[in-house]
PDB file of C-alpha atoms and ligand atoms in Angstrom:
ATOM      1  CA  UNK J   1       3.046  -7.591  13.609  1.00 97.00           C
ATOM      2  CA  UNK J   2       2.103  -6.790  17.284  1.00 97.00           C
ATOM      3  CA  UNK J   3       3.210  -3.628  17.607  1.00 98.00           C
ATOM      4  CA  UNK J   4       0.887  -2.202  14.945  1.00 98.00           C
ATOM      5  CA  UNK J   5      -1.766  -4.828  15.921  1.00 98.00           C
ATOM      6  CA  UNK J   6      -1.664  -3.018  19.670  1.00 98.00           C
ATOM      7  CA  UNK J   7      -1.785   0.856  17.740  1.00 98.00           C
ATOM      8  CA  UNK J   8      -4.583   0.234  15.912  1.00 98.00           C
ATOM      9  CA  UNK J   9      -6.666  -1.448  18.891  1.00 97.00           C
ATOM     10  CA  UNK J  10      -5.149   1.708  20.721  1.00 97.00           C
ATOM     11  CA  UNK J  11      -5.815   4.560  17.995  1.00 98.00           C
ATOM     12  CA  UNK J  12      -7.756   3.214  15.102  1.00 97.00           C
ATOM     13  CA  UNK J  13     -11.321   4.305  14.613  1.00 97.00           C
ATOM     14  CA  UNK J  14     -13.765   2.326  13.113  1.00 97.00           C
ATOM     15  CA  UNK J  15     -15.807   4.753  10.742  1.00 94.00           C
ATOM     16  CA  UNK J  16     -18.886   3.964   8.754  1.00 90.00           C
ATOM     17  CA  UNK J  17     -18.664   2.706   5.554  1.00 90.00           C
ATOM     18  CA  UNK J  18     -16.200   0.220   6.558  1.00 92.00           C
ATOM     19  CA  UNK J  19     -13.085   2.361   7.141  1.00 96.00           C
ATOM     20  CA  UNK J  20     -10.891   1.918   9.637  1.00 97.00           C
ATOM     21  CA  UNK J  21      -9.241   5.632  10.786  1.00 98.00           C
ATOM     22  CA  UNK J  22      -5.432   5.811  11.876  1.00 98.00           C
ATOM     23  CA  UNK J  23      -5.243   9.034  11.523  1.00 98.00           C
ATOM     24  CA  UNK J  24      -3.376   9.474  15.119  1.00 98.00           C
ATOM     25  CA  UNK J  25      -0.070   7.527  13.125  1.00 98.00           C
ATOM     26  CA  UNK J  26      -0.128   6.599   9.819  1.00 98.00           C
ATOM     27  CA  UNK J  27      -2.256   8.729   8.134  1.00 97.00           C
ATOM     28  CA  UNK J  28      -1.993  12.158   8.723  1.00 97.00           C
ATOM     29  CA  UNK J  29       0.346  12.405  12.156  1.00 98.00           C
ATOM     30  CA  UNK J  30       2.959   9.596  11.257  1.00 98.00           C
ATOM     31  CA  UNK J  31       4.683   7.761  13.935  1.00 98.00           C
ATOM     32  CA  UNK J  32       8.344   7.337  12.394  1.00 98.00           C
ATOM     33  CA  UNK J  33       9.516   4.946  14.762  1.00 98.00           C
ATOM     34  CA  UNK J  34       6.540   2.652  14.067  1.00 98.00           C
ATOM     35  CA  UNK J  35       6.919   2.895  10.370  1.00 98.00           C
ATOM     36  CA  UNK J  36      10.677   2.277  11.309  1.00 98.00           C
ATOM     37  CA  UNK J  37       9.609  -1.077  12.597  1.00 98.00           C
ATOM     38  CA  UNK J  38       7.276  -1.961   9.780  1.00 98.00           C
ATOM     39  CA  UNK J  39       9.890  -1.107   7.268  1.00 98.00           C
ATOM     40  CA  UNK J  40      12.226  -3.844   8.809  1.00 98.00           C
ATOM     41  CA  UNK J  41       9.243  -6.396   9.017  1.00 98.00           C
ATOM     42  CA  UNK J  42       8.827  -6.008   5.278  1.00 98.00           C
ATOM     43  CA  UNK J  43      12.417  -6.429   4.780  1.00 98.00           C
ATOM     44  CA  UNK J  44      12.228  -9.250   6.688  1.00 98.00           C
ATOM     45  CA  UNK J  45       9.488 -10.708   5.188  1.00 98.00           C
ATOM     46  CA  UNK J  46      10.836 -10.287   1.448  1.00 98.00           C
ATOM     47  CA  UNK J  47      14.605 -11.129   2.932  1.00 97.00           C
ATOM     48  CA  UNK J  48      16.560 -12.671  -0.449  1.00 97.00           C
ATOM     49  CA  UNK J  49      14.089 -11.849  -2.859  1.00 98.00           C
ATOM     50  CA  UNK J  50      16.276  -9.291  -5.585  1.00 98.00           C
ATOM     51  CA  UNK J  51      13.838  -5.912  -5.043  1.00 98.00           C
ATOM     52  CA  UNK J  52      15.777  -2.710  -6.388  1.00 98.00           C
ATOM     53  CA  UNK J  53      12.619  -0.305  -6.606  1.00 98.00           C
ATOM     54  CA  UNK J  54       9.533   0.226  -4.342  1.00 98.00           C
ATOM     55  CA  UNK J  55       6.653   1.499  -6.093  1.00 98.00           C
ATOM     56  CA  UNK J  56       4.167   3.588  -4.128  1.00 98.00           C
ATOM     57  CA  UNK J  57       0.701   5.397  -4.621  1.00 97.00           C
ATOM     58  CA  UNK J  58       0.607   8.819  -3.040  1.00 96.00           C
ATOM     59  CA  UNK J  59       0.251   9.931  -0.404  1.00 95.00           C
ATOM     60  CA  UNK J  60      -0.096   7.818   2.226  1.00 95.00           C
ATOM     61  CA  UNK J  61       1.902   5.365   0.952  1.00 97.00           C
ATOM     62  CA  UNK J  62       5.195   7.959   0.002  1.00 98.00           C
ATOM     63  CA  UNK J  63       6.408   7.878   3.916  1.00 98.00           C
ATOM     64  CA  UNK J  64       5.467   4.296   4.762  1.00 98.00           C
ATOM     65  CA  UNK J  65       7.503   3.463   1.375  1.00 98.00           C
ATOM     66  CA  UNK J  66      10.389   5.774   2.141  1.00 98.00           C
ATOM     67  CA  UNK J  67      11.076   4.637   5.397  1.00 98.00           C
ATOM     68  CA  UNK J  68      10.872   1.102   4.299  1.00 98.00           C
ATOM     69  CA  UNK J  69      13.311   1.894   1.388  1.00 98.00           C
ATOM     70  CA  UNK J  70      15.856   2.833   4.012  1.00 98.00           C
ATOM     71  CA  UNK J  71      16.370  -1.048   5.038  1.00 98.00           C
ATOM     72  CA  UNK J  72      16.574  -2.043   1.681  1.00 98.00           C
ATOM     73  CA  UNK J  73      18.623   0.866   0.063  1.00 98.00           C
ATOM     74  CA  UNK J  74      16.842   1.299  -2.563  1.00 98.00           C
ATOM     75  CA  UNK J  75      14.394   4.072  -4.575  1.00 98.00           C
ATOM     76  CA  UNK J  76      11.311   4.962  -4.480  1.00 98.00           C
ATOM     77  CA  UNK J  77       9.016   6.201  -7.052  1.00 98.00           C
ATOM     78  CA  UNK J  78       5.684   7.059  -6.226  1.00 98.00           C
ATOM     79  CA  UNK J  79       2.528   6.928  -8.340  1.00 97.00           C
ATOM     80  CA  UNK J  80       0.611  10.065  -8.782  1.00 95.00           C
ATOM     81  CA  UNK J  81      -3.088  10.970  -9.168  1.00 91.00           C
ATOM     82  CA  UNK J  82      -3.404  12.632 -12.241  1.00 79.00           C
ATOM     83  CA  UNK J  83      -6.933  15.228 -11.583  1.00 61.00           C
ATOM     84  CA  UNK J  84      -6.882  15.722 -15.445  1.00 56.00           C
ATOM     85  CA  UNK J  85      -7.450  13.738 -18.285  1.00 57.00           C
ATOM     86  CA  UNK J  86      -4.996  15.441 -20.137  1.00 56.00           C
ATOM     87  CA  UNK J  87      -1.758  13.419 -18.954  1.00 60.00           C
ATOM     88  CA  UNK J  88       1.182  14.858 -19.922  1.00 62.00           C
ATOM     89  CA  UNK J  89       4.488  13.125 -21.703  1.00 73.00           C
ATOM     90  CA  UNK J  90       5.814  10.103 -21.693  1.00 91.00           C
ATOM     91  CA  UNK J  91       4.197   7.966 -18.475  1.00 94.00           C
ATOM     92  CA  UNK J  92       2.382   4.384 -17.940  1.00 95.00           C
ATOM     93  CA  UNK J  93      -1.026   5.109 -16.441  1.00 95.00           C
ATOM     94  CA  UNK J  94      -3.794   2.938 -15.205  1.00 95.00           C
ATOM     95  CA  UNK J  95      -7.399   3.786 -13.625  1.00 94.00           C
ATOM     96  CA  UNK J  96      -7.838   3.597 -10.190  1.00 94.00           C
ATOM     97  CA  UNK J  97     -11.342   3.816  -8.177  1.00 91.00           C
ATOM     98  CA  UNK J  98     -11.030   5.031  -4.609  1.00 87.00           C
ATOM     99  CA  UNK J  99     -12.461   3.085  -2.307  1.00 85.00           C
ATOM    100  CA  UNK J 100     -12.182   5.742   0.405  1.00 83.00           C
ATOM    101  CA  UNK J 101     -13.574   8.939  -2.045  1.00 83.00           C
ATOM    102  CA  UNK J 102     -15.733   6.904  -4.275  1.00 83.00           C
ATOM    103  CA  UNK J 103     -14.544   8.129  -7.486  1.00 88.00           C
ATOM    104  CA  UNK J 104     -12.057   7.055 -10.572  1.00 91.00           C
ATOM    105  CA  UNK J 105      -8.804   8.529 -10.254  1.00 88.00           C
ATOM    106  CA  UNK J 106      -5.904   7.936 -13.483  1.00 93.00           C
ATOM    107  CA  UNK J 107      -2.208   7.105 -11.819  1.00 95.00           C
ATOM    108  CA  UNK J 108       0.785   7.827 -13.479  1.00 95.00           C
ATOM    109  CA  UNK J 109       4.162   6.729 -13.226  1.00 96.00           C
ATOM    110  CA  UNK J 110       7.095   8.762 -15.384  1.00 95.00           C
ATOM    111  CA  UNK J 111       8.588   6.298 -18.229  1.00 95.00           C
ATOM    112  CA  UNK J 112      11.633   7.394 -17.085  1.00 95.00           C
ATOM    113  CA  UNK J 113      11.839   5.835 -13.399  1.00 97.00           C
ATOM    114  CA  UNK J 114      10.744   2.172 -14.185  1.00 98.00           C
ATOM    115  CA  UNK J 115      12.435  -0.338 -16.825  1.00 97.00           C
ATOM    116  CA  UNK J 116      12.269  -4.160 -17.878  1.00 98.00           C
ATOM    117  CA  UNK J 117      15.259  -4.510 -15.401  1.00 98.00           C
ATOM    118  CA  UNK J 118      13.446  -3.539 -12.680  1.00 98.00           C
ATOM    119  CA  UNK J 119      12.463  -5.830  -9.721  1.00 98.00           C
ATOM    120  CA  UNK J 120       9.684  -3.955  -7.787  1.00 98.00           C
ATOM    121  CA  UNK J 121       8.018  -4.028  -4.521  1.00 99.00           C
ATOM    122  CA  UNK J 122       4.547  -2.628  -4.491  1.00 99.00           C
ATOM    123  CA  UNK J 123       3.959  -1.291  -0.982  1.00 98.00           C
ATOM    124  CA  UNK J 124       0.998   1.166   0.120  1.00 98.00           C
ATOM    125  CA  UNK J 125      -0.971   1.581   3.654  1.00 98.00           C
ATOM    126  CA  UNK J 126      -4.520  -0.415   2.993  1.00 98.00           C
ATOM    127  CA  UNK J 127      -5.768  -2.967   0.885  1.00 98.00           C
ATOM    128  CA  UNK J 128      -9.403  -3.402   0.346  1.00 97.00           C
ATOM    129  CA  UNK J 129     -10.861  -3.994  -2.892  1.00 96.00           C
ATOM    130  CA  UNK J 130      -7.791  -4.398  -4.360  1.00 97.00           C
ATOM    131  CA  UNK J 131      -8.247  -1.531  -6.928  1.00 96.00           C
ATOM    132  CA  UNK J 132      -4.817   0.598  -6.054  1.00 97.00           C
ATOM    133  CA  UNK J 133      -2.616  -2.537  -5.872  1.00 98.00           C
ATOM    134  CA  UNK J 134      -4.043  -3.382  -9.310  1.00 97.00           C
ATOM    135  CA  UNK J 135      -3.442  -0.560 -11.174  1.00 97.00           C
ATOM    136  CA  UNK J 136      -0.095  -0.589  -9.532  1.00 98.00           C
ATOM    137  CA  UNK J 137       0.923  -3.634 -10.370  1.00 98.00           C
ATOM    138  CA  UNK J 138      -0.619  -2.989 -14.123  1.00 97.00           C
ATOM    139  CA  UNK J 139       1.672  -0.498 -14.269  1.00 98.00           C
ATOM    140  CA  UNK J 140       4.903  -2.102 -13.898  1.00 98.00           C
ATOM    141  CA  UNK J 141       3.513  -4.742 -16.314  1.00 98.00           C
ATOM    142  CA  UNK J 142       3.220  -2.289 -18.694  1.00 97.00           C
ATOM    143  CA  UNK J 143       6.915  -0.997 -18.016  1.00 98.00           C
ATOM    144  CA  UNK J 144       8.033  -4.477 -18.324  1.00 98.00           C
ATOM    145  CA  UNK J 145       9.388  -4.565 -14.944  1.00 98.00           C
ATOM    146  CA  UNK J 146       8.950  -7.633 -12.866  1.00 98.00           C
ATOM    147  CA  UNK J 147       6.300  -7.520  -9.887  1.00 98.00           C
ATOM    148  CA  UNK J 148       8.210  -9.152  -6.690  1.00 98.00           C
ATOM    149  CA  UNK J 149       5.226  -8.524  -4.866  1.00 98.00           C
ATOM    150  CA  UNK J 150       3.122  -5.943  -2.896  1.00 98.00           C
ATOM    151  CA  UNK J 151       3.474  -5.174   0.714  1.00 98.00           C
ATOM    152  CA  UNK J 152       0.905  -3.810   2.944  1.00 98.00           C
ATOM    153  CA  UNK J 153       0.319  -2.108   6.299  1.00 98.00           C
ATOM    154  CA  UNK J 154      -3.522  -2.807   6.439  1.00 98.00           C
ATOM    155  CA  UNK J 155      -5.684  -5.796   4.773  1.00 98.00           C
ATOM    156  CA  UNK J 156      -9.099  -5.429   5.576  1.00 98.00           C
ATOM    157  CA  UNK J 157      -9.433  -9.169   5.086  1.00 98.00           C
ATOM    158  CA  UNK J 158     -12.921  -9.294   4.746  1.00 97.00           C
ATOM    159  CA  UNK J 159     -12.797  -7.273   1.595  1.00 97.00           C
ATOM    160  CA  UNK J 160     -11.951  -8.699  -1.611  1.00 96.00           C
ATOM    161  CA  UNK J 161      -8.816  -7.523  -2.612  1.00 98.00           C
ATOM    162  CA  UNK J 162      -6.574  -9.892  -0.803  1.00 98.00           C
ATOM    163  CA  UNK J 163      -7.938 -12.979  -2.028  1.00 97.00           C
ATOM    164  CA  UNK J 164      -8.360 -11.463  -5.477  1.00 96.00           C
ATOM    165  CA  UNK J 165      -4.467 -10.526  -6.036  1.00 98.00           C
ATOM    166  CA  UNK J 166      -3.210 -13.288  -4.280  1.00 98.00           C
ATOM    167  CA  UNK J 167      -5.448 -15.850  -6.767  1.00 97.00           C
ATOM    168  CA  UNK J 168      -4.040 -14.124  -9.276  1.00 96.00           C
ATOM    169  CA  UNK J 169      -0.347 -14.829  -8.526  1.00 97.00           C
ATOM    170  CA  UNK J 170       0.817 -11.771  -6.214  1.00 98.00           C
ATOM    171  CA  UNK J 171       2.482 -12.165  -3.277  1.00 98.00           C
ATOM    172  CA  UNK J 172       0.570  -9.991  -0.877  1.00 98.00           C
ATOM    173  CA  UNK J 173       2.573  -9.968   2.702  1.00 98.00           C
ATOM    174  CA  UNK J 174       0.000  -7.641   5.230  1.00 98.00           C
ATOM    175  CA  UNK J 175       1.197  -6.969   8.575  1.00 98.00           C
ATOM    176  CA  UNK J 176      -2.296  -6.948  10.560  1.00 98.00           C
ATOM    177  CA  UNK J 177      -5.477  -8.522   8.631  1.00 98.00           C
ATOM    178  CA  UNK J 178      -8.223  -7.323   9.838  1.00 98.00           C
ATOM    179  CA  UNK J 179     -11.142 -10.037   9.733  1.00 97.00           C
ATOM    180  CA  UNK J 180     -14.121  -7.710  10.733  1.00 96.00           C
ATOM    181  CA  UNK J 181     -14.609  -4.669  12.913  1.00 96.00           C
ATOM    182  CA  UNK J 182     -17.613  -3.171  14.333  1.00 94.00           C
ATOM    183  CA  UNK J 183     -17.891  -0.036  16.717  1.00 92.00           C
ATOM    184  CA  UNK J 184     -19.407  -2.672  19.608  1.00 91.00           C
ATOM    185  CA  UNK J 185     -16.852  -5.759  19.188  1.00 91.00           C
ATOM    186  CA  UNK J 186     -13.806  -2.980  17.637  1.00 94.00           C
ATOM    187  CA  UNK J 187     -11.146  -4.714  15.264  1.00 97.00           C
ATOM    188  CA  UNK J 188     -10.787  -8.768  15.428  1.00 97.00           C
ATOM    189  CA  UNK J 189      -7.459  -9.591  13.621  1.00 98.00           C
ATOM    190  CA  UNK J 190      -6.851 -12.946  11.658  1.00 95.00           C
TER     191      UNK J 190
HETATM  192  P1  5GP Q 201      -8.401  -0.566  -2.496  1.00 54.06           P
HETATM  193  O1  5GP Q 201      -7.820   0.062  -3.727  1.00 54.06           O
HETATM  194  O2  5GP Q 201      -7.678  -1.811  -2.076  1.00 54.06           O
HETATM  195  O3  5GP Q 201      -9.884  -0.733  -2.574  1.00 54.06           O
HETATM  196  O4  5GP Q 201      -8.195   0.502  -1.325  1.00 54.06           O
HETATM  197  C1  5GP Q 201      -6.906   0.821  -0.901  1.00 54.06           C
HETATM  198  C2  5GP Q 201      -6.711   2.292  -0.855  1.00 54.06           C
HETATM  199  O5  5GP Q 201      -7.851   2.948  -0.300  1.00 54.06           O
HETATM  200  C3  5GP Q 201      -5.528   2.611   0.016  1.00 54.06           C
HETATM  201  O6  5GP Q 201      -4.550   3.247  -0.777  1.00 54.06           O
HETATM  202  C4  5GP Q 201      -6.057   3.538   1.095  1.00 54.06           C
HETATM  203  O7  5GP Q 201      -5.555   4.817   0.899  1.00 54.06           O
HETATM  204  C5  5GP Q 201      -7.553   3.571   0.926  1.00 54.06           C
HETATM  205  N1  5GP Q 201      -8.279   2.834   1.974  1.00 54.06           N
HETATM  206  C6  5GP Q 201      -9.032   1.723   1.800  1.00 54.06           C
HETATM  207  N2  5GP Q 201      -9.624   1.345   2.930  1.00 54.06           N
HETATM  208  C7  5GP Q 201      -9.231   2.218   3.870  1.00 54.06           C
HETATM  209  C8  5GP Q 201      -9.523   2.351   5.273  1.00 54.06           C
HETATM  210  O8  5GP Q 201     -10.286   1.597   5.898  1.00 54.06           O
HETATM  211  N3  5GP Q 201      -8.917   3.378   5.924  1.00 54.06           N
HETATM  212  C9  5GP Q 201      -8.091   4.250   5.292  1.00 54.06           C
HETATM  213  N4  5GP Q 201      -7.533   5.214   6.032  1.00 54.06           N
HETATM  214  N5  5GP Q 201      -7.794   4.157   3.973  1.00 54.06           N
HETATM  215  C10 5GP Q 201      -8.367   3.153   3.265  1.00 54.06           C
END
């Protein structure tokens, strides 16, 4: 997508560690008429495919998926980071390590908001190591619901994740793969 391929030569910043910053649009100030535009690409992208859910992690991924939600009228439920190991009621969790923190983080989704009948697309902001997707995606397993496939904003392609999920039968659509960035040559797409 060349809009979002242009922002993030624009406004991304490449940070140690391997993580890209877009701070300046997704991340913490969010352009909504860019998010507008990646919403329709993923509709268009997953055009005819029956989705009536989009499952999100919080909370980058709760305005990206709400916006997106708009163009295909449907729901969103968001995963949230449980802090405690004491998980309360009746939810589907799964294990989560941050790639961006460092640590292991336990998601949970209410029983309540996802069923067998349930067609669900997976969207969130990065993929890198796959971990977030994963426990997403374990998740609606667990629910029974069906896994259309996962949509995301940012694939740092020459992470794992990526091939990973998409060896294992996911269909992963990104909108700008990046294949390596570096503070002297800045972000080279695929
Ligand atoms: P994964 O679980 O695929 O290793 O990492 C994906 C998650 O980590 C995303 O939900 C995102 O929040 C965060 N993340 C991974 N890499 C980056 C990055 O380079 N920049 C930012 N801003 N977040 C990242």
């Amino acid at each position: 997508m060349k809009a979002l391929k242009d922002r993030i030569v624009k406004d991304g910043n490449i940070r140690e560690g391997n993580v890209l910053k877009v701070d300046s649009f997704l991340n913490h100030q969010i352009d909504v008429n860019l998010l507008d535009e990646i919403g329709k690409e993923f509709k268009r992208r997953f055009e005819g495919e029956k989705i009536n859910k989009i499952l999100t992690i919080e909370a980058s991924g709760i305005a990206i998926a709400c916006i997106a939600a708009r163009h295909f009228n449907v729901p969103v439920v968001f995963a949230k980071k449980s802090k405690t190991k004491n998980i309360a009621g009746d939810v589907y969790t799964s294990k989560v390590e941050s790639f961006t923190h460092g640590r292991v983080y336990d998601i949970m989704v209410s029983k309540e908001f996802l069923n067998p009948e349930d067609h669900v697309l997976i969207l969130d902001d990065f993929l890198a190591n796959g971990q977030a997707l994963l426990g997403l995606s374990q998740i609606v397993k667990d629910s029974g619901a069906t896994v259309v496939g996962a949509g995301i904003v940012i694939e740092k392609g020459f992470q794992d994740g990526g091939k990973l999920l998409r060896e294992s039968g996911l269909r992963v659509e990104s909108l700008a793969i990046v294949d390596s960035m570096s503070v002297e040559e800045g972000v080279v797409f695929r």
